mmCIF file of C-alpha atoms and ligand atoms in Angstrom:
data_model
loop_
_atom_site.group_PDB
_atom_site.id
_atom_site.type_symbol
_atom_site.label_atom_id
_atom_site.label_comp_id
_atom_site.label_asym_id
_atom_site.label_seq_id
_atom_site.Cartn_x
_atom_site.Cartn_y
_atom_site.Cartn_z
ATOM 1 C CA UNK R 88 0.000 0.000 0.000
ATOM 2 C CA UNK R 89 2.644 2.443 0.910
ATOM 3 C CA UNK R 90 0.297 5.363 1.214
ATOM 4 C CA UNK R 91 0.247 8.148 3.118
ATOM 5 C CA UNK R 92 0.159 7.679 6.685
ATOM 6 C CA UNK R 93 0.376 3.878 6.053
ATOM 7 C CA UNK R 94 3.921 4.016 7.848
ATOM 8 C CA UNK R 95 2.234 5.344 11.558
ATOM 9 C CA UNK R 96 2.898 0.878 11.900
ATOM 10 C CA UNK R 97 6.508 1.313 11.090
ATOM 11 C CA UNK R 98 8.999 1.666 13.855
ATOM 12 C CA UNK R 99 10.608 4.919 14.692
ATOM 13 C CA UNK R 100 13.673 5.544 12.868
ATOM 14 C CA UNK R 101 17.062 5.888 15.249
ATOM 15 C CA UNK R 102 18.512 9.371 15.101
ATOM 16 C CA UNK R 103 21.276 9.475 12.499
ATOM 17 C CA UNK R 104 23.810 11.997 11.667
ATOM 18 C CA UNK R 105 23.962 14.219 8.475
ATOM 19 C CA UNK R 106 27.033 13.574 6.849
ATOM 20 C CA UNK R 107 27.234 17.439 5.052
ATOM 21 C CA UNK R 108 28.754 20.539 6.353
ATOM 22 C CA UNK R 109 25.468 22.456 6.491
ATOM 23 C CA UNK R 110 23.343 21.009 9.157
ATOM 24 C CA UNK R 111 20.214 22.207 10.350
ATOM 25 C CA UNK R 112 18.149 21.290 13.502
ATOM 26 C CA UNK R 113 14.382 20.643 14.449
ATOM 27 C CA UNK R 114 13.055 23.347 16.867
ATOM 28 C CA UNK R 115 9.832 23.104 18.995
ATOM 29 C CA UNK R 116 8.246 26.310 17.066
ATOM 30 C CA UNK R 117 5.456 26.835 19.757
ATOM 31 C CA UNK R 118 6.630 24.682 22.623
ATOM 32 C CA UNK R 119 3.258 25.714 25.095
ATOM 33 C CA UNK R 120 0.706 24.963 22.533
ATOM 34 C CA UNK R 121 -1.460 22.194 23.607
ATOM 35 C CA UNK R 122 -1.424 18.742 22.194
ATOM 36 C CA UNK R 123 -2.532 18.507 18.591
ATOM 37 C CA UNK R 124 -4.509 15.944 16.777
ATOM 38 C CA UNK R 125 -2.671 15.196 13.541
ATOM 39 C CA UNK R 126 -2.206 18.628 12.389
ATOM 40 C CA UNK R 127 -2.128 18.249 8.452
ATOM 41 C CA UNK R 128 -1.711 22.357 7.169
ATOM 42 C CA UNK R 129 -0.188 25.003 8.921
ATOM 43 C CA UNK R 130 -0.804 28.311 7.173
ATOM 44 C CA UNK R 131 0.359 32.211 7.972
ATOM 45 C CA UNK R 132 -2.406 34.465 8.220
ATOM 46 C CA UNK R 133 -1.852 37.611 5.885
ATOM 47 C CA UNK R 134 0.077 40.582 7.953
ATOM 48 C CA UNK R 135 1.976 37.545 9.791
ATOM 49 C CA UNK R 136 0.472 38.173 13.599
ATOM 50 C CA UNK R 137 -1.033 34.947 13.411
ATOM 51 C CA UNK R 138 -0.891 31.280 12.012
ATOM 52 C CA UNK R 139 -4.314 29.341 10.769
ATOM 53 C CA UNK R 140 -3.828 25.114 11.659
ATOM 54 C CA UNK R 141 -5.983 22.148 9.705
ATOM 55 C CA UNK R 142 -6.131 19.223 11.786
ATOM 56 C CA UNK R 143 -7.162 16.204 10.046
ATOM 57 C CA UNK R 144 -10.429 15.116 12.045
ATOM 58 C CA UNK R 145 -11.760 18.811 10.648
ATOM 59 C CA UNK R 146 -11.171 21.418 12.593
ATOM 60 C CA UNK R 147 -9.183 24.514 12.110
ATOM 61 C CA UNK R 148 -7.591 26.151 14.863
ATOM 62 C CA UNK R 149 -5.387 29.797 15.508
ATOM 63 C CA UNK R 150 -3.086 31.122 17.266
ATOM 64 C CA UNK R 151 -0.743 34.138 17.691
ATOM 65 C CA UNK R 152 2.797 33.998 15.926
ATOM 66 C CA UNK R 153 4.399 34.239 19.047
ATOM 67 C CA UNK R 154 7.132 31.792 20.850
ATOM 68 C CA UNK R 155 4.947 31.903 23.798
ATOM 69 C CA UNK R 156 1.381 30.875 21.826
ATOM 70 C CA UNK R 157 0.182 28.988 24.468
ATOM 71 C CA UNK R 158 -4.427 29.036 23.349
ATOM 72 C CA UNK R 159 -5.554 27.896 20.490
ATOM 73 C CA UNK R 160 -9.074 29.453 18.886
ATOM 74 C CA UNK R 161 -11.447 27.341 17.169
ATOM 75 C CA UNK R 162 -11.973 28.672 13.702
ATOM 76 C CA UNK R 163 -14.109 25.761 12.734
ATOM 77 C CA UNK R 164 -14.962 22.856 13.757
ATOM 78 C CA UNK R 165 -16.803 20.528 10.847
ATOM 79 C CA UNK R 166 -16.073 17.370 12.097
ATOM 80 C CA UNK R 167 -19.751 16.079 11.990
ATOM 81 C CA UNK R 168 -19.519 16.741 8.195
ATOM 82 C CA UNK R 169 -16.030 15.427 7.033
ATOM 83 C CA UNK R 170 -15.542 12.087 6.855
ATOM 84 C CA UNK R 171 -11.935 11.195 8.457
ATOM 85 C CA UNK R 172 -12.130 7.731 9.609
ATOM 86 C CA UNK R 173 -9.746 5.922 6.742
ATOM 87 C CA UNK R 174 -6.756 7.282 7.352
ATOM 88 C CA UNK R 175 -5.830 8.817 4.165
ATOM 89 C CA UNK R 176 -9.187 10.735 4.672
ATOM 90 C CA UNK R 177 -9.918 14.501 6.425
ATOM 91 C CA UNK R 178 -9.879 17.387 6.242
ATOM 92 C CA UNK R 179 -6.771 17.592 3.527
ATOM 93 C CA UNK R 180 -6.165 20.757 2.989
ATOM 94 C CA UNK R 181 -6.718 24.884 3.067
ATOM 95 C CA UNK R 182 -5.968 27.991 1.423
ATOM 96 C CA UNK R 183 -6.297 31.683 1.852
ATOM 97 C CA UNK R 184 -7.690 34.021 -1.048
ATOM 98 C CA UNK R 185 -4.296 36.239 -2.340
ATOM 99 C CA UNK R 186 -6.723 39.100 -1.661
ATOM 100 C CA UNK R 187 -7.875 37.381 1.905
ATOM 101 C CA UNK R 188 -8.231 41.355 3.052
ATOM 102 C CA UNK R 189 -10.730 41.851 1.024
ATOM 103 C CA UNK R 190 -12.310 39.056 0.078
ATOM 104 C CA UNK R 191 -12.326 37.180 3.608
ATOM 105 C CA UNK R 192 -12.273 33.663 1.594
ATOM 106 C CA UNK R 193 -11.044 30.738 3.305
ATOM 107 C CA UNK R 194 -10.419 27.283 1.199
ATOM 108 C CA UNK R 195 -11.027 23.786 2.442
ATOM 109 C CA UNK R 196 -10.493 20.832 1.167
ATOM 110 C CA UNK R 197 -11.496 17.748 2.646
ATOM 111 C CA UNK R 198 -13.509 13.874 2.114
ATOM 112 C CA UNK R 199 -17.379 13.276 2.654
ATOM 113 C CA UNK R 200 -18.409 10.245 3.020
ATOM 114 C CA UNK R 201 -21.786 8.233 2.168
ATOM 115 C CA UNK R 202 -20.212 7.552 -0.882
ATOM 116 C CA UNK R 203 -17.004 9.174 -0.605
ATOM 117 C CA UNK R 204 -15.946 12.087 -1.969
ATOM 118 C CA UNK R 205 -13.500 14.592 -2.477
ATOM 119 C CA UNK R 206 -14.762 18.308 -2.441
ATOM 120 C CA UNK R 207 -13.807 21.641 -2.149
ATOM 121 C CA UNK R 208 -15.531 24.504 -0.254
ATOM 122 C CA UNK R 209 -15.140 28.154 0.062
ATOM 123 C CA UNK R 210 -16.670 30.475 2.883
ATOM 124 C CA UNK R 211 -15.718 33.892 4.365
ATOM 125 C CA UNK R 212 -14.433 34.159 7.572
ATOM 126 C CA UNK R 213 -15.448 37.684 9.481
ATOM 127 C CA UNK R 214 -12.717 40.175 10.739
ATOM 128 C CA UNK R 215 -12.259 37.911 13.759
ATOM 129 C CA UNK R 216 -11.733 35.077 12.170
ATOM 130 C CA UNK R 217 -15.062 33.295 12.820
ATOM 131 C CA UNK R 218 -16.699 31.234 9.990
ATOM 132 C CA UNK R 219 -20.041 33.141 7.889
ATOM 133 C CA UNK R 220 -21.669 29.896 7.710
ATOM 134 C CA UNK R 221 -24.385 31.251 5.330
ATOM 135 C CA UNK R 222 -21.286 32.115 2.455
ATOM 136 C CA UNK R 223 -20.173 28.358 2.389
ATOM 137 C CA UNK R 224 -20.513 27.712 -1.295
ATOM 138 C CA UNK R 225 -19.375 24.119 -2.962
ATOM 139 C CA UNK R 226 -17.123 24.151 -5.496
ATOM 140 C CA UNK R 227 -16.068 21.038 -6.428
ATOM 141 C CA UNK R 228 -17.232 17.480 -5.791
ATOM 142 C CA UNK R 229 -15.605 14.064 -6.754
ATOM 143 C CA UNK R 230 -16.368 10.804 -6.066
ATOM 144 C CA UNK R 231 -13.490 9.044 -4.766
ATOM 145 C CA UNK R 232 -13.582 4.957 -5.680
ATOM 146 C CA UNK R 233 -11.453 3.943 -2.948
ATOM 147 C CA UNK R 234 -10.416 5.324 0.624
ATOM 148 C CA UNK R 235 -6.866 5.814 -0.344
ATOM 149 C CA UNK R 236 -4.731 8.617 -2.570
ATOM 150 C CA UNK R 237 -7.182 11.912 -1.873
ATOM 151 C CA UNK R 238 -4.118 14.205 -2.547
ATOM 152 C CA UNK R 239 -6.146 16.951 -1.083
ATOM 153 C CA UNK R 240 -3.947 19.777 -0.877
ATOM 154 C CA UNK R 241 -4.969 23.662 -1.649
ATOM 155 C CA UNK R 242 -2.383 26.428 -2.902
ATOM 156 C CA UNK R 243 -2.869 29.345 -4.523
ATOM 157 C CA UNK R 244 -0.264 30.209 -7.567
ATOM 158 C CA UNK R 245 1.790 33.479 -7.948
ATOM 159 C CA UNK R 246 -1.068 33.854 -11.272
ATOM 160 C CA UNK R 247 -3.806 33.727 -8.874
ATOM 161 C CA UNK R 248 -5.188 30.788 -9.633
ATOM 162 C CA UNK R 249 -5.591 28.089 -6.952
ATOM 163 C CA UNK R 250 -4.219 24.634 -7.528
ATOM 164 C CA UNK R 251 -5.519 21.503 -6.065
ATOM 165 C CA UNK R 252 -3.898 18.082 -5.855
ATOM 166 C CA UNK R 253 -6.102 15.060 -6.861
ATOM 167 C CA UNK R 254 -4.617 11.926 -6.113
ATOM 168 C CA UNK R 255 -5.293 8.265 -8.531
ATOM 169 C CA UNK R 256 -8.266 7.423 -6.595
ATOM 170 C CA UNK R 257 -6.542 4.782 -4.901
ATOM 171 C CA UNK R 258 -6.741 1.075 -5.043
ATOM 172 C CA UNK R 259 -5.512 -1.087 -7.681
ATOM 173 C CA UNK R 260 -4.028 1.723 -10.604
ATOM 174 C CA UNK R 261 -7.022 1.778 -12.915
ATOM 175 C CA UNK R 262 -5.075 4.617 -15.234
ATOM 176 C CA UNK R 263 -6.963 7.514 -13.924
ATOM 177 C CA UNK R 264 -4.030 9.418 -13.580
ATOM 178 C CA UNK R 265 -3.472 9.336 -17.629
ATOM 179 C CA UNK R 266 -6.898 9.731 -18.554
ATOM 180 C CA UNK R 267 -7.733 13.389 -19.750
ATOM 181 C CA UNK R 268 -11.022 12.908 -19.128
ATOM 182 C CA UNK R 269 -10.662 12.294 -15.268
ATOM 183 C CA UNK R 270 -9.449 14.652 -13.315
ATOM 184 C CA UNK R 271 -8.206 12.048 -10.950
ATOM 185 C CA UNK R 272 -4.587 11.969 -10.818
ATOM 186 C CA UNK R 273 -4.316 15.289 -11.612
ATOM 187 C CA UNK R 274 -3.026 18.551 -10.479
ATOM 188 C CA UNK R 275 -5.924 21.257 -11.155
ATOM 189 C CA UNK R 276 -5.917 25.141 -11.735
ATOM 190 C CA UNK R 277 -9.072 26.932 -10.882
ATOM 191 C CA UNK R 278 -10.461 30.394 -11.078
ATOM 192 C CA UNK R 279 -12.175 30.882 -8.257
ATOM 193 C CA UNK R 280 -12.047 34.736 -8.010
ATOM 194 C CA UNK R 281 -15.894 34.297 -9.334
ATOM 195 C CA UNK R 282 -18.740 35.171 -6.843
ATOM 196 C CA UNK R 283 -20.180 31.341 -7.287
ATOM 197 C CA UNK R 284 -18.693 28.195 -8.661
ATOM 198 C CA UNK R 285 -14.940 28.232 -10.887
ATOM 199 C CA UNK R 286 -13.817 29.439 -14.063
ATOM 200 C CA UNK R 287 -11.312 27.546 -16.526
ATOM 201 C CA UNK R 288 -8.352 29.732 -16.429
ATOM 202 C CA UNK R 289 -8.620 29.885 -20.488
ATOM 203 C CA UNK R 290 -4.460 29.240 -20.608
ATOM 204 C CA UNK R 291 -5.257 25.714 -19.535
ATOM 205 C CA UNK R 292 -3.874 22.977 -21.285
ATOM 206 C CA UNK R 293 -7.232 21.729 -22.118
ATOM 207 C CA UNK R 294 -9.430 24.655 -21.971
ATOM 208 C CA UNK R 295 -10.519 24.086 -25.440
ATOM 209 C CA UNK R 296 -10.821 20.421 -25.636
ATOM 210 C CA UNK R 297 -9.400 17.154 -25.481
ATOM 211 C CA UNK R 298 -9.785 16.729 -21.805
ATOM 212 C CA UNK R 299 -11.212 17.786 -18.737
ATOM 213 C CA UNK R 300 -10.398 21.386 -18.448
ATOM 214 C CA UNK R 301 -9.596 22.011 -14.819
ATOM 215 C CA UNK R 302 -6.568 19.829 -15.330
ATOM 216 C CA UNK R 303 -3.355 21.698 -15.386
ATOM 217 C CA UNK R 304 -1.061 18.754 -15.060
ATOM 218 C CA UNK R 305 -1.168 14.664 -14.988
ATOM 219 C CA UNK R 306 0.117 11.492 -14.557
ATOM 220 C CA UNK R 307 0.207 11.263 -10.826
ATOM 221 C CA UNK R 308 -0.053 9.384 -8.241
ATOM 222 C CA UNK R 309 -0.854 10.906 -4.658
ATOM 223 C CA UNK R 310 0.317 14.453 -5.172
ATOM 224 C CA UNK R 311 0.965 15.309 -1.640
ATOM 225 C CA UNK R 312 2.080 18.951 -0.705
ATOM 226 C CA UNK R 313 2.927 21.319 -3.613
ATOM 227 C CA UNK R 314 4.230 24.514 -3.436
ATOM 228 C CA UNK R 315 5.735 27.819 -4.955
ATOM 229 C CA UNK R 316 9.156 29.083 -4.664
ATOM 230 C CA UNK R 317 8.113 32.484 -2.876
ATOM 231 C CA UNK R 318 10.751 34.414 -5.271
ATOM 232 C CA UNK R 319 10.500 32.941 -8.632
ATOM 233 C CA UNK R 320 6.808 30.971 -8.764
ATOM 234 C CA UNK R 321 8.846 27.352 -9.301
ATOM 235 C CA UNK R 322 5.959 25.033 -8.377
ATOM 236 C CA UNK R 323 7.501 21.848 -6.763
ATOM 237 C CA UNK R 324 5.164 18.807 -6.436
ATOM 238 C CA UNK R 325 6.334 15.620 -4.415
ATOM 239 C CA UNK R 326 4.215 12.444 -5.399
ATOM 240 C CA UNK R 327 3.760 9.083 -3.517
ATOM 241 C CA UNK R 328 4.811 6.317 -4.626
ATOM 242 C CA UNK R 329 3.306 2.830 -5.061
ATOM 243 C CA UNK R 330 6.307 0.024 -4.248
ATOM 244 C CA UNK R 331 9.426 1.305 -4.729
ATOM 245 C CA UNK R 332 10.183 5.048 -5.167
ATOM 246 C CA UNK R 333 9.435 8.270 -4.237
ATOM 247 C CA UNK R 334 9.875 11.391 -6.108
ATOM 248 C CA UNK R 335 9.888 15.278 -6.382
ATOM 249 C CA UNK R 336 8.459 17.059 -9.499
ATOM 250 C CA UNK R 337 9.049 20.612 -10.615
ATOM 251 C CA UNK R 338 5.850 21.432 -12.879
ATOM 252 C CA UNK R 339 4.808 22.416 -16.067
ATOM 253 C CA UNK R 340 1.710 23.109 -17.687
ATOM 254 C CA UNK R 341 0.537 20.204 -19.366
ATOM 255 C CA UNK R 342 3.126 18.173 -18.093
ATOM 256 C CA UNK R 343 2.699 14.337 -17.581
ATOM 257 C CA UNK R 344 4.728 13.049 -14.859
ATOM 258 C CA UNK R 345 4.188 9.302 -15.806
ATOM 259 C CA UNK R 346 1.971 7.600 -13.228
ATOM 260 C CA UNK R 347 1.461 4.756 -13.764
ATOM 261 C CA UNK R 348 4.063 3.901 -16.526
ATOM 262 C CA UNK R 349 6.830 5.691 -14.422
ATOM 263 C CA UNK R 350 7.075 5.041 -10.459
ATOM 264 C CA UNK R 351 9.724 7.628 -10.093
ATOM 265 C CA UNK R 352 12.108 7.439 -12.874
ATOM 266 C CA UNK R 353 11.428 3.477 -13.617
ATOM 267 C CA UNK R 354 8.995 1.378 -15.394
ATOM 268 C CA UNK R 355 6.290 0.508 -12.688
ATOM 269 C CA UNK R 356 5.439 -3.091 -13.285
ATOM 270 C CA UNK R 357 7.534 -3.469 -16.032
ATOM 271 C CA UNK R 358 10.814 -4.158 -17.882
ATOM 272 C CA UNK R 359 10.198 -1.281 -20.141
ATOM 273 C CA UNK R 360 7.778 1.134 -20.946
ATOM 274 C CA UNK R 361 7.049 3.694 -23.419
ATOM 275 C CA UNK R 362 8.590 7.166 -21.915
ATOM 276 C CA UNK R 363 7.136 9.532 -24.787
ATOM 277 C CA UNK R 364 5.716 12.536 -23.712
ATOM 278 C CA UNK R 365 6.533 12.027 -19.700
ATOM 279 C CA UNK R 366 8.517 13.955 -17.485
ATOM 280 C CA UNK R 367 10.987 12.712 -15.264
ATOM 281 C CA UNK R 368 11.238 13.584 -11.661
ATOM 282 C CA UNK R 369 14.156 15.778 -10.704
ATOM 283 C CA UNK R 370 14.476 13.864 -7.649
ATOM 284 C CA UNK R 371 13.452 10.429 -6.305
ATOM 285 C CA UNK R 372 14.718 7.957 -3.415
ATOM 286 C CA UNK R 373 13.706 4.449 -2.773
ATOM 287 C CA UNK R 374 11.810 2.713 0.088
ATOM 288 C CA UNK R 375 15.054 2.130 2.103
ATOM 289 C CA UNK R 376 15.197 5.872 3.039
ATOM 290 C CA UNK R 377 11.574 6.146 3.856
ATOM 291 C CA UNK R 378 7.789 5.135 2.535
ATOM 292 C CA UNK R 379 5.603 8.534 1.502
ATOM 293 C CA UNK R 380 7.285 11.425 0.080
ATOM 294 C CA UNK R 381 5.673 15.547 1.835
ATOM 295 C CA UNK R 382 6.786 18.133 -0.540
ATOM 296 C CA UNK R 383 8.134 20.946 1.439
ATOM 297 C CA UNK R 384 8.675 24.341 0.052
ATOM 298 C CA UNK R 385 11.915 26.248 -1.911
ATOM 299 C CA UNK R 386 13.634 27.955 1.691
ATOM 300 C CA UNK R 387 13.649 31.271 1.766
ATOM 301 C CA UNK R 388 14.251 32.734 5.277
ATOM 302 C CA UNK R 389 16.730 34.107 7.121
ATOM 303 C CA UNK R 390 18.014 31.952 10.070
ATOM 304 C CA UNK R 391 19.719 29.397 7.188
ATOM 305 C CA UNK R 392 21.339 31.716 4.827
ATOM 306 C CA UNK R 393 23.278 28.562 3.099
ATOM 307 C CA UNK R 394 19.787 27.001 2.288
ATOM 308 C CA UNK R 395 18.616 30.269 0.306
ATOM 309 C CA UNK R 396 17.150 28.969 -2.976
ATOM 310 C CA UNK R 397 16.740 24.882 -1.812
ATOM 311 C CA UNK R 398 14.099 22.599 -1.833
ATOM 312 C CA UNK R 399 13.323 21.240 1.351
ATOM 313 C CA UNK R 400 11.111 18.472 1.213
ATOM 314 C CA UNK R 401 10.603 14.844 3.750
ATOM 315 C CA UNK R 402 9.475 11.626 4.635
ATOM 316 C CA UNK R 403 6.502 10.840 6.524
ATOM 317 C CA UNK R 404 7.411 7.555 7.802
ATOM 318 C CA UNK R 405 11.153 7.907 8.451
ATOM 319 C CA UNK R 406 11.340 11.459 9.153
ATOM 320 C CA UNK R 407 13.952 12.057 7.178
ATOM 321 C CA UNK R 408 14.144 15.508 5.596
ATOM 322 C CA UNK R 409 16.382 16.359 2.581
ATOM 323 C CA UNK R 410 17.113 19.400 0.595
ATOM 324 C CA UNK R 411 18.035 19.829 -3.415
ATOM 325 C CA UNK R 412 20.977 21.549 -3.504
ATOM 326 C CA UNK R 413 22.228 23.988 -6.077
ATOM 327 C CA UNK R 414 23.061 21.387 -8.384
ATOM 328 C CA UNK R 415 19.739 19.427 -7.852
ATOM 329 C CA UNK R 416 21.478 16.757 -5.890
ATOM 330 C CA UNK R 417 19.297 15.391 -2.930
ATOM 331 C CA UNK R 418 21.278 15.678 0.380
ATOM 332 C CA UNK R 419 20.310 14.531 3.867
ATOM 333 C CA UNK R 420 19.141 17.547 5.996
ATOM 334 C CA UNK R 421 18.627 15.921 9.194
ATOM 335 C CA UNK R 422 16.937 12.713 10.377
ATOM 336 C CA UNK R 423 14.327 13.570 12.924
ATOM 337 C CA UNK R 424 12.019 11.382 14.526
ATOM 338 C CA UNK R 425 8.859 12.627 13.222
ATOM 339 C CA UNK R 426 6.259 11.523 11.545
ATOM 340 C CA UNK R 427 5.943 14.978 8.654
ATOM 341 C CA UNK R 428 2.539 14.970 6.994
ATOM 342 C CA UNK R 429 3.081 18.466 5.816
ATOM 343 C CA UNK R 430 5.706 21.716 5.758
ATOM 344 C CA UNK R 431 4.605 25.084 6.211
ATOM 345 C CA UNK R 432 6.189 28.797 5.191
ATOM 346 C CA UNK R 433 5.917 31.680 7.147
ATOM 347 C CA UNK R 434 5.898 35.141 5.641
ATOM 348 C CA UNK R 435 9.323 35.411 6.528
ATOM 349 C CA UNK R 436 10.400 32.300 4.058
ATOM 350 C CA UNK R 437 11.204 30.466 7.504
ATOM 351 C CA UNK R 438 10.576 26.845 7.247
ATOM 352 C CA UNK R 439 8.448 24.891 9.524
ATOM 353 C CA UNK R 440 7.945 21.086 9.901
ATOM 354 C CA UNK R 441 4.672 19.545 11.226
ATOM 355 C CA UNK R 442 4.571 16.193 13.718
ATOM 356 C CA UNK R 443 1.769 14.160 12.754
ATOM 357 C CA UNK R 444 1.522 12.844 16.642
ATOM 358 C CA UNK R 445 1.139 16.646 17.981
ATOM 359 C CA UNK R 446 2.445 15.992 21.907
ATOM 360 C CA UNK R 447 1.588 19.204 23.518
ATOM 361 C CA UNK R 448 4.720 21.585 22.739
ATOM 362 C CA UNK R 449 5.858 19.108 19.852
ATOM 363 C CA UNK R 450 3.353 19.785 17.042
ATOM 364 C CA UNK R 451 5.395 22.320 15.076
ATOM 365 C CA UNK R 452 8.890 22.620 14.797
ATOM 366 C CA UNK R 453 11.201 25.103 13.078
ATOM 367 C CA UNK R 454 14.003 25.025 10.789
ATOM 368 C CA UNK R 455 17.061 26.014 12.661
ATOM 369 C CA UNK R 456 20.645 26.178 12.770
ATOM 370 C CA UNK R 457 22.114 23.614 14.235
ATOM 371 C CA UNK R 458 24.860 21.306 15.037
ATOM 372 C CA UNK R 459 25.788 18.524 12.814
ATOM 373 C CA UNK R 460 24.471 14.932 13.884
ATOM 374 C CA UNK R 461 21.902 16.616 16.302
ATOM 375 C CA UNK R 462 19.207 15.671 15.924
ATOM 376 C CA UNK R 463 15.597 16.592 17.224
ATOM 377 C CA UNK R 464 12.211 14.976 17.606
HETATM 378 CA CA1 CA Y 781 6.172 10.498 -11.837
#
């Protein structure tokens, strides 16, 4: 199976040293928050004073940007309506408007169930931050044939448009993922700047035919985490793999990243396979370093001046984070302890790393300098 969150049964990996010169460490980010349930997005609000947290069950939560954050507010809590029991369901993911000031949009993405589904919902939230319950509009609704591969995640592109992940549909491969006709598989690219509903941005690959027109990319297999280099608009997608290999994409429009004639940059099932038209990953590593890929984000703070310009990315079940460096060689960051369902950016380009367990004071941890071989978690 080898999906996300499968690995929660896998041991704990031992603490291991990093064998480069630049080393970085784990810090607790908010070490007096209470415990979390399986936080799964971590998001800045706009103006930085405060951060906006998805937990996986369905609620969001808040609290102040501060080292001392110690309460957590309730944004919403929809638990009664998201289905979360398999574990690859939830809520999945969430997004703020680029004009969140004005607009007061919040993004969610999550599973129903009774059948299951994958949808996406917008409402406004007020100036404090509490959910206008009568503005919750659905956007988006797909059924989802198995419980696995949701993908799930919500980002919003440097063009405006918001991008959501869509994983295979799980179970056996049933070549969704290179059908243009399902959107399954699929990264989409919505206009949603509309008062109701989505628009087809019309510079989609398939705007004007010969496939379903949200998509904006294909061929994959459990997109989980995507995200934008914060200075040039890079989008870097990291895909789960089935059996063998894991891998990190860097995204085109109307690319098709192979799933499921590539797993990573090999056949999948097979001796050979035809390799026309597909993109190769830029980076991959194979299920002795780990068992679900979480795309981080391009690092663009200040506390790791050496990292300026890398992609910083992990692995759920080993905790093992890596970065690309400037030649697009994957090196070992550090290997913590955690289990890392997602990565989150502040304003500030700092890096932050999420624990899936949540112990109270452990849910979040920062990027930090640190000592080689320490490691944290
Ligand atoms: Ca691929």
């Amino acid at each position: 199976m080898h999906g996300l969150f499968a690995g929660l049964a896998l041991s704990l990996a031992s603490g291991a040293a990093v064998g480069a010169e630049d080393c970085a460490a784990l810090a607790p980010a908010f070490p007096l928050l209470p415990a979390l349930a399986q936080p799964v997005a971590l998001l800045p609000e706009p103006g930085g004073g405060h951060w906006l947290l998805a937990l996986r069950e369905g609620r969001v939560l808040r609290f102040e940007n501060a080292a001392g954050a110690a309460l957590t507010q309730t944004v919403l809590d929809w638990r009664d309506r998201i289905e979360s029991g398999p574990p690859e369901t939830g809520l999945l993911g969430m997004a703020l408007a680029p004009d969140f000031d004005g607009s007061r949009r919040l993004y969610l993405s999550y599973t129903t169930g009774q059948p299951l589904a994958s949808v996406l919902v917008r409402l406004r939230l007020d100036a404090r931050m509490r959910p206008e319950y009568a503005s919750t509009k659905l956007l988006l609704q797909v059924r989802q044939p198995y419980a696995n591969h949701n993908g799930g995640h919500l980002a919003f592109g440097p063009d405006g448009y918001l991008y959501l992940g869509l994983g295979d549909g799980g179970g056996n491969p049933e070549d969704r993922a290179q059908d243009p006709n399902e959107i399954l598989g699929k990264l989409l690219r919505l206009d949603v700047s509309s008062p109701s509903g989505y628009a087809i941005p019309e510079d989609n690959p398939y705007a004007r035919g010969g496939g379903r027109p949200e998509i904006w990319a294909s061929g994959l297999r459990n997109p989980w985490r995507f995200s934008f280099d914060a200075k040039t608009g890079t989008l870097w997608l990291a895909d789960v793999g089935q059996d063998a290999y894991e891998e990190v994409n860097r995204m085109v429009a109307g690319g098709n990243y192979g799933w499921n004639r590539r797993e990573g940059a090999h056949c999948f099932g097979a001796e050979t396979c035809d390799r026309a038209g597909l993109i190769e990953p830029v980076a991959e590593y194979g299920h002795d370093e780990g068992c679900s890929i979480t795309g981080g984000h391009v690092y663009r703070g200040k506390a790791l001046p050496w990292l300026d310009g890398q992609y910083v990315f992990g692995d759920f079940c080993s905790g093992r984070i890596w970065r690309l460096d400037e030649g697009g060689k994957r090196r070992l960051l550090l290997h913590s302890e955690l289990h890392i369902p997602s990565f989150a950016q502040g304003e500030d380009g700092e890096l932050y790393v999420l624990n899936f367990e949540g112990k109270a004071g452990h849910g979040i941890y920062r990027l930090a300098p640190g000592a080689c071989g320490k490691t944290e978690g």
